[in-house]
Coordinates of N, CA and C in Angstrom, one line a residue:
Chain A
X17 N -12.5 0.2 9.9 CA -11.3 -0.7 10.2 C -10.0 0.0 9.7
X18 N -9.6 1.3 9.9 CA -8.7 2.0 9.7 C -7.7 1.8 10.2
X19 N -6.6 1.8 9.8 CA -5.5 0.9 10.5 C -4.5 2.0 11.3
X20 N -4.9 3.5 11.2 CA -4.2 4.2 11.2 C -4.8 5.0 12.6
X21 N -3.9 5.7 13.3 CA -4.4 6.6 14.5 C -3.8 8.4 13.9
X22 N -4.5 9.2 14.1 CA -3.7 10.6 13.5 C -4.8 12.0 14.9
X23 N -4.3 12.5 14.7 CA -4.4 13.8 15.7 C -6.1 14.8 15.0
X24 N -6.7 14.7 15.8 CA -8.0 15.3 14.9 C -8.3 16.7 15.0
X25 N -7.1 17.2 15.0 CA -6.8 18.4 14.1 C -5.4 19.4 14.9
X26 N -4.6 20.1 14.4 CA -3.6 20.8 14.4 C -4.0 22.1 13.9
X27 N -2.8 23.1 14.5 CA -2.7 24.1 13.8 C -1.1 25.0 13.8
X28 N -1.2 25.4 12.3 CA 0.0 25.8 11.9 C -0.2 27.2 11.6
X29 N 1.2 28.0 12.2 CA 1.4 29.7 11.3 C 2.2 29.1 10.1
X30 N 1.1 30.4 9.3 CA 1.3 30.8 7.7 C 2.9 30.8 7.6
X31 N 3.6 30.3 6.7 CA 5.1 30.1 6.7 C 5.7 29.2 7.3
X32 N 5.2 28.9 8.2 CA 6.0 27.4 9.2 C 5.5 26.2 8.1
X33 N 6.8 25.1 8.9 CA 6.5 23.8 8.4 C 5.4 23.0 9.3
X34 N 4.8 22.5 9.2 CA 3.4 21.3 9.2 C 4.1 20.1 9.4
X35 N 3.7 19.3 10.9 CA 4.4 18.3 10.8 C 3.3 17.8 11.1
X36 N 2.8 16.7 10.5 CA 1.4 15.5 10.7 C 1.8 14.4 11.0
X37 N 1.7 14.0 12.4 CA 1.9 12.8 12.6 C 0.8 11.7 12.3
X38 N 1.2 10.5 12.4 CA 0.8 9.4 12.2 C 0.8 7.8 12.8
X39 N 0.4 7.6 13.2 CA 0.5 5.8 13.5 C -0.2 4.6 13.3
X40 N 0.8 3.9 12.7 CA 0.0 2.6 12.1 C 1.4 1.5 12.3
X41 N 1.4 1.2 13.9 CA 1.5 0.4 14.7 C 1.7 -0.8 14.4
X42 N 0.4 -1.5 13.6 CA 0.4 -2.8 13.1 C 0.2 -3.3 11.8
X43 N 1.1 -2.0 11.4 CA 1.7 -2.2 9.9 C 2.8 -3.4 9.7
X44 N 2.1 -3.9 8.6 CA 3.2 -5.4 7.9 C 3.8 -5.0 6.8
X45 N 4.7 -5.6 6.7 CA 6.3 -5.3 5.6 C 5.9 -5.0 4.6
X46 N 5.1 -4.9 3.8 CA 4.4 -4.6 2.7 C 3.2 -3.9 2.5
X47 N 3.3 -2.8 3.2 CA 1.9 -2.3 3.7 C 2.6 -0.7 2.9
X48 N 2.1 -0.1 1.8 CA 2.4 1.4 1.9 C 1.2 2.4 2.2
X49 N 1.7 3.6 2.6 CA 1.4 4.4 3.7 C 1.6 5.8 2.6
X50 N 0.3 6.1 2.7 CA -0.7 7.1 1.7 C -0.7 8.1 2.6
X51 N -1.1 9.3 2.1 CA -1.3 10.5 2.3 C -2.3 11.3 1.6
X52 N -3.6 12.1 2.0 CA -4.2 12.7 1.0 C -4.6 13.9 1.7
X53 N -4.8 14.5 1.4 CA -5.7 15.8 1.6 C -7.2 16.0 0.9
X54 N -8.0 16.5 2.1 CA -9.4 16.8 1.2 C -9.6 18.1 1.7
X55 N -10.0 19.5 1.0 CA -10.2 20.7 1.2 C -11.5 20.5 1.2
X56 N -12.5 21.3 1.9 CA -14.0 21.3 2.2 C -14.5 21.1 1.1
X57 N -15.6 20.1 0.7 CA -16.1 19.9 -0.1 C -15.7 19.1 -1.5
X58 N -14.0 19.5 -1.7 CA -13.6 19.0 -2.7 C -13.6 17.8 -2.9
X59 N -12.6 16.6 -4.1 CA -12.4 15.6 -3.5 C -11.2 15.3 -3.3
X60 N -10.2 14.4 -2.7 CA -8.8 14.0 -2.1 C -8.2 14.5 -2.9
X61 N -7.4 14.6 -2.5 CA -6.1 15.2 -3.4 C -4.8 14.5 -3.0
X62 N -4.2 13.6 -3.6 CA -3.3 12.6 -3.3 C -1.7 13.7 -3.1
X63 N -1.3 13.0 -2.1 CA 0.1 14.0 -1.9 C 1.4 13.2 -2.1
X64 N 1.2 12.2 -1.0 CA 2.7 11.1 -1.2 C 2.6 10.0 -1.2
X65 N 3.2 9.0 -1.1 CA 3.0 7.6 -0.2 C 4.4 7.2 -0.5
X66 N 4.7 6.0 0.5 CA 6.0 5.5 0.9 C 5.7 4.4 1.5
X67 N 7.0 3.5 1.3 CA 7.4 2.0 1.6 C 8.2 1.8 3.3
X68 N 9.5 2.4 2.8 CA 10.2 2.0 3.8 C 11.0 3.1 4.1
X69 N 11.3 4.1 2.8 CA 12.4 5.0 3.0 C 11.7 6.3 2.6
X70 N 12.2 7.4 3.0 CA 11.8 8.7 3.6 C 11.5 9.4 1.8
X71 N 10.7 10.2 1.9 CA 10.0 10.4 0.2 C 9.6 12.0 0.4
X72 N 10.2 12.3 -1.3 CA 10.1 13.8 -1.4 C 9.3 14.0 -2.4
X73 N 8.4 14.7 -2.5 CA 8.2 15.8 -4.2 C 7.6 17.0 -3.6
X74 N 6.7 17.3 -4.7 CA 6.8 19.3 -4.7 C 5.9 19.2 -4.0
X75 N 5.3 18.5 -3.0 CA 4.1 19.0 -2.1 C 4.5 18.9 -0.6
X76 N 5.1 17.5 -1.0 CA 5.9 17.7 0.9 C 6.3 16.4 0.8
X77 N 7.2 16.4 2.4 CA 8.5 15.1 2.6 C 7.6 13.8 3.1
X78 N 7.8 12.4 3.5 CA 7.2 11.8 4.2 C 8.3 11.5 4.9
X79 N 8.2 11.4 5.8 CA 9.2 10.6 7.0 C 8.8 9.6 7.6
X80 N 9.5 8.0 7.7 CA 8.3 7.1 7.7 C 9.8 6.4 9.0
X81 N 9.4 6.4 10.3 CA 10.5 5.9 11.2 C 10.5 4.1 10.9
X82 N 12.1 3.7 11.6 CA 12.5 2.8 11.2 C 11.7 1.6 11.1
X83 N 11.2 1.6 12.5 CA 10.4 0.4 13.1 C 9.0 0.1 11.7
X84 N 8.8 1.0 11.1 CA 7.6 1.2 9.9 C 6.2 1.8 10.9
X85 N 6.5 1.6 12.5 CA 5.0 2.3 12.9 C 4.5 3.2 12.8
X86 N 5.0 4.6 12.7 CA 4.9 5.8 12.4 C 5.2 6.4 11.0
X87 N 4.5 7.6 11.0 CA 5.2 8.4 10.0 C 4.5 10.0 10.3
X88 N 5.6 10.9 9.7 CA 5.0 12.3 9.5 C 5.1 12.6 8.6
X89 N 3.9 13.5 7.8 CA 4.2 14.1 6.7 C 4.8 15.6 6.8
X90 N 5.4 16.0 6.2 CA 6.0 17.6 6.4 C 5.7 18.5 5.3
X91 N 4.8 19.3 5.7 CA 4.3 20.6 4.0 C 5.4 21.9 4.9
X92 N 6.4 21.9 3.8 CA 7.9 22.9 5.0 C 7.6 24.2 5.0
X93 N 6.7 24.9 4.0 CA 6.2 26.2 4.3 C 4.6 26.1 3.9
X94 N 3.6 25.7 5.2 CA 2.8 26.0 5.1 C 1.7 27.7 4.5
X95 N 0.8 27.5 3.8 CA 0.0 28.4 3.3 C -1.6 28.5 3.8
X96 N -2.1 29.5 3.3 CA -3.5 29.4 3.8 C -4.1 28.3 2.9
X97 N -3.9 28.2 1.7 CA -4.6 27.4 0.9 C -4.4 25.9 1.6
X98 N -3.3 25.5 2.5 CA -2.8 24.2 3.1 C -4.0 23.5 3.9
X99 N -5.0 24.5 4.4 CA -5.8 23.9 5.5 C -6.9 23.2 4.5
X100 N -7.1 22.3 5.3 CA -7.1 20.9 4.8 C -7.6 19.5 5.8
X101 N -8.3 18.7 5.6 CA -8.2 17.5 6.2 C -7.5 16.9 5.8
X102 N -6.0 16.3 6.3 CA -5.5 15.3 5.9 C -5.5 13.9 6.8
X103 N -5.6 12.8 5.4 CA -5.6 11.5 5.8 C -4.6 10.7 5.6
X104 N -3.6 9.7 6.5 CA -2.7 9.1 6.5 C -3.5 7.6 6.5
X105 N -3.1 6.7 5.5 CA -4.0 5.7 5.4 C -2.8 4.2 4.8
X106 N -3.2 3.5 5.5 CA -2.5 2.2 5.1 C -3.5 1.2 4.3
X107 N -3.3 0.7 3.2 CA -4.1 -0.3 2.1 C -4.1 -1.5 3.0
X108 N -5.5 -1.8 2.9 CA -5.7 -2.8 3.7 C -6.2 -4.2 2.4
X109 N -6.6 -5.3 3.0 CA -7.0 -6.3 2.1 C -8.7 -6.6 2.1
X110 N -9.3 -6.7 1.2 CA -10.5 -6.4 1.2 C -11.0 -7.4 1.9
X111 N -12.5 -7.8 2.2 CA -13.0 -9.3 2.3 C -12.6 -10.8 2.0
X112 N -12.5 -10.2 1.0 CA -12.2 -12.0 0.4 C -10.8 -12.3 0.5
X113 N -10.1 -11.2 0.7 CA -8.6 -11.5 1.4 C -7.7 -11.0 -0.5
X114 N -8.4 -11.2 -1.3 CA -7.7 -11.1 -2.7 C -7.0 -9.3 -3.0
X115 N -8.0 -8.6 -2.8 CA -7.8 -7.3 -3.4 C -7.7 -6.0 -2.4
X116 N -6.5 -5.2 -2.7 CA -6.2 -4.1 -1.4 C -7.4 -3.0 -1.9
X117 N -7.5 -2.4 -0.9 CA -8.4 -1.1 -1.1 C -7.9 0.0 0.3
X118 N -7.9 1.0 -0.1 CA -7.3 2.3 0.7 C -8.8 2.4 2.0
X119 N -9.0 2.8 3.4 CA -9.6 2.7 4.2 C -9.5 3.6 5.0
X120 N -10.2 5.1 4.8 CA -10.3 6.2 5.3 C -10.0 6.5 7.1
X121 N -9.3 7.0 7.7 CA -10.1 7.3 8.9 C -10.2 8.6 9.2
X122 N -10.4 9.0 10.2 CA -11.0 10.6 10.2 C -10.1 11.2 10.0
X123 N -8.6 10.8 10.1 CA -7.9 12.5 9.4 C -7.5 13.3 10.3
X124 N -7.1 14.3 10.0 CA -6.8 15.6 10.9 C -6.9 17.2 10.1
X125 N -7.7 17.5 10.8 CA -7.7 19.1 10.4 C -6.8 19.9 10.6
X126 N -6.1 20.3 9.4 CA -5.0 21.1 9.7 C -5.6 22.7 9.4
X127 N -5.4 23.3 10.6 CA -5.8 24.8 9.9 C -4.5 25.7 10.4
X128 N -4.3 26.3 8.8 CA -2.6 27.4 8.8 C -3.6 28.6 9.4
X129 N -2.8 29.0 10.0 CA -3.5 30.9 10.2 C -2.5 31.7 10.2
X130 N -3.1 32.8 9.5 CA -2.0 34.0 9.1 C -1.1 34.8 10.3
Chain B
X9 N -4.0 14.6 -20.7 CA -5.4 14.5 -19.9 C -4.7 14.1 -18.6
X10 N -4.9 14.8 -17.3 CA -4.4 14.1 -16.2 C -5.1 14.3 -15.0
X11 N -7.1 14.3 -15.4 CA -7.9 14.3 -14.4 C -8.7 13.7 -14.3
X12 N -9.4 13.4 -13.5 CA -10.7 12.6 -13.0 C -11.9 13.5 -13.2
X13 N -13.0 13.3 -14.5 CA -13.9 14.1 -14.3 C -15.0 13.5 -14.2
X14 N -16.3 14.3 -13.3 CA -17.4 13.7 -13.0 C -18.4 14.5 -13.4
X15 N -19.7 13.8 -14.0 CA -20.8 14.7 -14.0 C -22.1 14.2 -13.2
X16 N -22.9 14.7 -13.2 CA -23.2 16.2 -13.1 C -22.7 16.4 -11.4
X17 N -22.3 17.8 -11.4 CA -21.6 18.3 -10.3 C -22.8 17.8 -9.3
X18 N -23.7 18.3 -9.6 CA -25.1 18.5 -8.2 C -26.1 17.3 -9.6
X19 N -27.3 16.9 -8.5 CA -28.0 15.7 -8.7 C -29.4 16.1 -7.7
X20 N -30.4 16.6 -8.1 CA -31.6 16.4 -7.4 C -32.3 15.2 -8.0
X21 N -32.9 14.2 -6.8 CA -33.5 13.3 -7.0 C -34.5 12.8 -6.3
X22 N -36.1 12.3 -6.6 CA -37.1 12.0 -5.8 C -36.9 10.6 -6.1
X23 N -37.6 10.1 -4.7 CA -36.9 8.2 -4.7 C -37.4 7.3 -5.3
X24 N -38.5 7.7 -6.6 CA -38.6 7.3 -7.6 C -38.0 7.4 -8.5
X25 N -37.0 8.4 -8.6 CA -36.3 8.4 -10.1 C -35.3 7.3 -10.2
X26 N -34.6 7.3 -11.6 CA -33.8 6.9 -11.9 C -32.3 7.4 -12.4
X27 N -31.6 7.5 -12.3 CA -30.2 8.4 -11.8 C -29.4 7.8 -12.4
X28 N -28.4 8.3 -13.3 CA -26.7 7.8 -13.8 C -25.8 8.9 -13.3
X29 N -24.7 8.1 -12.4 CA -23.5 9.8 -12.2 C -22.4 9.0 -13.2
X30 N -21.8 9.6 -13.7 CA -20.8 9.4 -14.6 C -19.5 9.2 -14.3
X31 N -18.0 9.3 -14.7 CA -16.8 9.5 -14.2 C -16.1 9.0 -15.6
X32 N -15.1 9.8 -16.0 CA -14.4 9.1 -17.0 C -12.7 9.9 -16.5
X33 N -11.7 8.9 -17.0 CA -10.6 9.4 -16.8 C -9.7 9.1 -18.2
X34 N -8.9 9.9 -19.0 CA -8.7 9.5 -19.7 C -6.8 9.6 -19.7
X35 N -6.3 9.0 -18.5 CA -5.0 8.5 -18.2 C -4.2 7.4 -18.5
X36 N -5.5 6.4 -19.0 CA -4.8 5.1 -19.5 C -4.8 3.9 -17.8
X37 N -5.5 4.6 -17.1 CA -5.8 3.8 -15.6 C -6.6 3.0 -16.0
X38 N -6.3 1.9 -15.2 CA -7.0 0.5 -15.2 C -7.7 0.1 -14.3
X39 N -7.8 1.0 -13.1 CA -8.6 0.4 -12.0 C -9.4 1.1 -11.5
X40 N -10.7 1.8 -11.3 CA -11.4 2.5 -11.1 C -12.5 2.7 -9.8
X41 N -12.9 3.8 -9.3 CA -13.4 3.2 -7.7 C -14.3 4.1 -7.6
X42 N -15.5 3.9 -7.0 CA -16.1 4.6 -6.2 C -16.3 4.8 -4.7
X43 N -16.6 6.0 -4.2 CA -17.0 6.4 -3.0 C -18.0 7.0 -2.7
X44 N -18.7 7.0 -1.3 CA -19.8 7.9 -1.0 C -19.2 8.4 0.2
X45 N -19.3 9.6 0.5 CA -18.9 10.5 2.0 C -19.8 11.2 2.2
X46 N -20.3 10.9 3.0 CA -21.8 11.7 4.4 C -20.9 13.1 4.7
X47 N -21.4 13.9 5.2 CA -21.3 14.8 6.0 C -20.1 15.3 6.7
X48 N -19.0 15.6 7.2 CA -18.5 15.7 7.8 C -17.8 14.1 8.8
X49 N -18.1 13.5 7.4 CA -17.1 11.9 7.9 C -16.2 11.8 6.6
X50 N -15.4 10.7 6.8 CA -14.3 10.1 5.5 C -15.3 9.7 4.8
X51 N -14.5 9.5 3.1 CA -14.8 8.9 2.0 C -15.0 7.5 2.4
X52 N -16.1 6.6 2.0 CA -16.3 5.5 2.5 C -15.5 4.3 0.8
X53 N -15.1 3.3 0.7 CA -15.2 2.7 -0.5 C -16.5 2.1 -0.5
X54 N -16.6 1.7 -2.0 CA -17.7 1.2 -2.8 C -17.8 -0.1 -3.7
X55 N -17.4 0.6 -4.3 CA -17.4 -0.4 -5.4 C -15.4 -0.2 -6.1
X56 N -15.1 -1.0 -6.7 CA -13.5 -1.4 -7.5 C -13.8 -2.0 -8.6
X57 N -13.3 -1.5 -9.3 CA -13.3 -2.3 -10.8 C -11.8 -2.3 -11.2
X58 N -11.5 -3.3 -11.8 CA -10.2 -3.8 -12.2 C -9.8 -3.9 -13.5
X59 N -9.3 -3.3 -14.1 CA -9.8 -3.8 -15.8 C -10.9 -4.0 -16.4
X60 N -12.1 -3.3 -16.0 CA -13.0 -3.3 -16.5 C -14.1 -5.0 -15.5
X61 N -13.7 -5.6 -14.7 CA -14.3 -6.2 -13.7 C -14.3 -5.6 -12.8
X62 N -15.8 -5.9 -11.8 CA -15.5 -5.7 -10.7 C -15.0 -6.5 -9.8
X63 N -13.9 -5.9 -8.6 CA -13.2 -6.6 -7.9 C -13.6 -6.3 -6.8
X64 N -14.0 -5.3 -6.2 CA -14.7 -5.4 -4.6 C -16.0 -4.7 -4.9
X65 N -16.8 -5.0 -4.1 CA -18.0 -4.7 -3.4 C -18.4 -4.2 -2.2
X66 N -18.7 -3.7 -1.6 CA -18.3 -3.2 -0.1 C -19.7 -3.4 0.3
X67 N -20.3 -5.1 0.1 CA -21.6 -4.8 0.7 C -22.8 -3.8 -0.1
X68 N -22.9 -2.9 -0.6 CA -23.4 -2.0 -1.2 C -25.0 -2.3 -1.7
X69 N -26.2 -1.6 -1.3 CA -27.2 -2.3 -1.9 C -27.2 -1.8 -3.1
X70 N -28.4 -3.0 -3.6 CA -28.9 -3.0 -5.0 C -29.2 -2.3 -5.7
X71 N -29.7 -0.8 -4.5 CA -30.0 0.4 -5.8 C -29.1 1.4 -5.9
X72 N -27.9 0.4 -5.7 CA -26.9 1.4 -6.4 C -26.1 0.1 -7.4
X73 N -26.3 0.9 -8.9 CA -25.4 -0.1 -9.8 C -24.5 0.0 -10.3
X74 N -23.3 -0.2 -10.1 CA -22.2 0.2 -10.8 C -22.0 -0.5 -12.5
X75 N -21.2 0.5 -13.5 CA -21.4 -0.2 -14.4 C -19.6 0.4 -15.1
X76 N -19.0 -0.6 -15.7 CA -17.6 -0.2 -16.3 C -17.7 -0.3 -18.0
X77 N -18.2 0.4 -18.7 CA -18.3 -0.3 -20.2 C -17.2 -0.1 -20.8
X78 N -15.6 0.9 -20.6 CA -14.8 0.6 -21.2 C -13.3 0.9 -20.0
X79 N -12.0 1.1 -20.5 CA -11.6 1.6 -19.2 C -11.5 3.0 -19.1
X80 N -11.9 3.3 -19.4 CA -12.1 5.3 -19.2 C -12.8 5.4 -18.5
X81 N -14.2 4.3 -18.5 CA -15.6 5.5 -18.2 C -16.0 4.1 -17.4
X82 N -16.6 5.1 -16.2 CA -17.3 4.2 -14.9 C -19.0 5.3 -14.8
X83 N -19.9 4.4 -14.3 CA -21.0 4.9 -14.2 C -21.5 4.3 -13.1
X84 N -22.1 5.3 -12.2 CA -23.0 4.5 -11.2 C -24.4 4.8 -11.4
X85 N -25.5 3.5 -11.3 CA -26.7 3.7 -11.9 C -27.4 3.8 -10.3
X86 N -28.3 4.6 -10.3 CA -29.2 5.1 -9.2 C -30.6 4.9 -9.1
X87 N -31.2 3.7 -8.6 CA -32.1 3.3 -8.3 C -33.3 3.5 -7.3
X88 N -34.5 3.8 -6.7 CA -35.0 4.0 -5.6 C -34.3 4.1 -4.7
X89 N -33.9 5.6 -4.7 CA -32.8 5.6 -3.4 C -33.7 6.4 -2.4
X90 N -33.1 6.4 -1.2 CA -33.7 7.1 -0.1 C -33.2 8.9 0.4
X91 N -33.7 8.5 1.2 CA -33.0 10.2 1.4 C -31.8 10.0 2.4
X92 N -31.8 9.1 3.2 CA -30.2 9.1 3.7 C -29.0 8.7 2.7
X93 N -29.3 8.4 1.6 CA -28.1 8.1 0.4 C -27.8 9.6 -0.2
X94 N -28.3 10.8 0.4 CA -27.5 12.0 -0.5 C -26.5 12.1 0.2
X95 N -25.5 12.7 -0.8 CA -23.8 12.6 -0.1 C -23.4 13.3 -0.9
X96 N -22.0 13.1 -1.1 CA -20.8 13.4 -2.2 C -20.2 11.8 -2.6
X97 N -20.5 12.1 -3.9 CA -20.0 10.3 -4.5 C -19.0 10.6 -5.4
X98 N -17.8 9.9 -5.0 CA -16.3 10.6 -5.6 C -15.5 9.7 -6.3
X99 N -16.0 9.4 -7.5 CA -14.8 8.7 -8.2 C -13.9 8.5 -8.2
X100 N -12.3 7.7 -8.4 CA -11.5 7.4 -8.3 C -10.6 7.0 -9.5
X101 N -9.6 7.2 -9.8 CA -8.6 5.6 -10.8 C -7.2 5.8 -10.2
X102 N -7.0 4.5 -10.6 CA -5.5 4.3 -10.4 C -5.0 3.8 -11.6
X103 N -3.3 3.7 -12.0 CA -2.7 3.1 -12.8 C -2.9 1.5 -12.8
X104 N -3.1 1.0 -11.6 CA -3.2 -0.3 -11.7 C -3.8 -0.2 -10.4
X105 N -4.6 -1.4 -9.9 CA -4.8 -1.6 -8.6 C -3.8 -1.5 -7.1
X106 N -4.1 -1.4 -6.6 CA -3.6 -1.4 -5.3 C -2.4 -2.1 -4.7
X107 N -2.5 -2.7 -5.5 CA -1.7 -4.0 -4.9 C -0.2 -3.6 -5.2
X108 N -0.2 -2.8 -6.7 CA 1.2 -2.9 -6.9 C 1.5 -1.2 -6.6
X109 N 1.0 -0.5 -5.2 CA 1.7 0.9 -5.0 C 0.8 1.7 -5.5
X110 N 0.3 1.8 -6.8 CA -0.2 2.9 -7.3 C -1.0 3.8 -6.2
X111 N -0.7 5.5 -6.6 CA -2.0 6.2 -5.9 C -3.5 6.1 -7.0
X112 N -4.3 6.7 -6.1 CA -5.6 6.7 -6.4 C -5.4 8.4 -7.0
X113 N -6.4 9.0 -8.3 CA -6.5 10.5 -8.0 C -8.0 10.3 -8.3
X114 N -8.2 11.5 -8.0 CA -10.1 11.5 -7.0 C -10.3 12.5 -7.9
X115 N -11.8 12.6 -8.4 CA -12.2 13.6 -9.1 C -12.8 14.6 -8.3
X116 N -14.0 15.6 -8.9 CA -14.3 16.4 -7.8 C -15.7 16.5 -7.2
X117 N -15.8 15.0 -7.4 CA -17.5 14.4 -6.9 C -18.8 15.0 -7.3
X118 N -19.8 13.9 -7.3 CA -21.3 14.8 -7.5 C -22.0 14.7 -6.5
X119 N -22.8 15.3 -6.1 CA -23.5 15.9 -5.3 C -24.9 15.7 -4.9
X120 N -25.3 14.7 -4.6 CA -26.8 14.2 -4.7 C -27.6 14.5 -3.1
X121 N -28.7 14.6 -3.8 CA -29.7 14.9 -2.6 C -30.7 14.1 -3.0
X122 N -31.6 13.5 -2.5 CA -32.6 12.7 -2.6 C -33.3 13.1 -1.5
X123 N -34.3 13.5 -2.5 CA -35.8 14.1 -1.5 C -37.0 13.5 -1.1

């Protein structure tokens, strides 16, 4: 029940920026919007997440459009080390309606090539 | 300290044994989580614990036990498991639960096979 649609897989040259799109459509005002990466085998590796307004740190931008349905994430000089499944994911509300929990969907394989 | 660690990396097990995988974080997180990921699919959730309760369940059978005895350390106990339960089972914590923003950081999972 992943709330999110993303592209099941891309590819970037080594040095370019990575742009990952995202859609989560029937996102509500209070919904924030996660980002992770899993490299083969490893486990997640958290990168950003955002509310309403556009978010930076040392891994990459989010850009999250007005309407709140979309977002991209941006890694601005991709690397070989970058490739990656990344997952764009909105917290959803569990069963009993009380408690959020994050809800995987397949992601996108980003592979940089040299 | 600002990681998630898990033991034992890898896990052989016949579906009689009896199994503990571990996870401790020592960040001062309060909310702690497990996952199981198959093959070449997403991390599924598990189990949530909240302060040392558990707060979700995801359906999850019986012979798998989750246990919180302090807030560092999470344990999942492994019971007559089958052979479609080998996976990668990937710990989690957050600063606080979900609710209020926090991210999740993930450890670097163990590794079980059940033969």
């Amino acid at each position: 029940d992943a709330k999110t649609t993303q592209p099941p897989s891309m590819d970037c040259a080594e040095g370019r920026a990575a742009n990952l799109p995202c859609n989560h459509s029937t996102i509500s005002g209070n919904e924030y919007v996660y980002w992770y990466r899993q490299i083969h085998s490893q486990g997640p590796q958290y990168i950003i997440h955002g509310l309403k307004n556009n978010e930076t740190n040392e891994m990459a931008s989010l850009i999250i459009t007005e309407d709140r349905k979309s977002s991209t994430l941006i890694l601005p000089h991709a690397t070989l080390r970058d490739t990656a499944v990344y997952y764009c994911i909105v917290r959803v509300l569990d069963s009993g309606g009380s408690n959020y929990k994050l809800t995987f969907g397949k992601g996108t394989l980003l592979t940089v090539n040299p | 300290d600002t990681e998630v660690t898990q033991t034992p990396k890898h896990l052989v097990m016949g579906m009689t044994n009896k199994k503990s995988l571990k996870c401790e974080q020592h960040m001062g997180h309060r909310a702690m989580y497990w996952y199981k990921q198959k093959a070449k699919k997403p991390p599924e959730l598990m189990f949530v614990y909240s302060y040392e309760k558990l707060s979700i369940n995801e359906s999850v059978p019986s012979r798998f036990s989750p246990e919180c005895p302090n807030s560092s350390l999470l344990n999942l106990h492994l019971h007559a498991l089958q052979p479609e339960d080998s996976a990668l089972y990937l710990c989690a914590s957050s600063q606080r639960g979900l609710a209020a923003g926090y991210e999740q950081f993930f450890g670097p999972g163990t590794r079980l096979t059940v033969l």
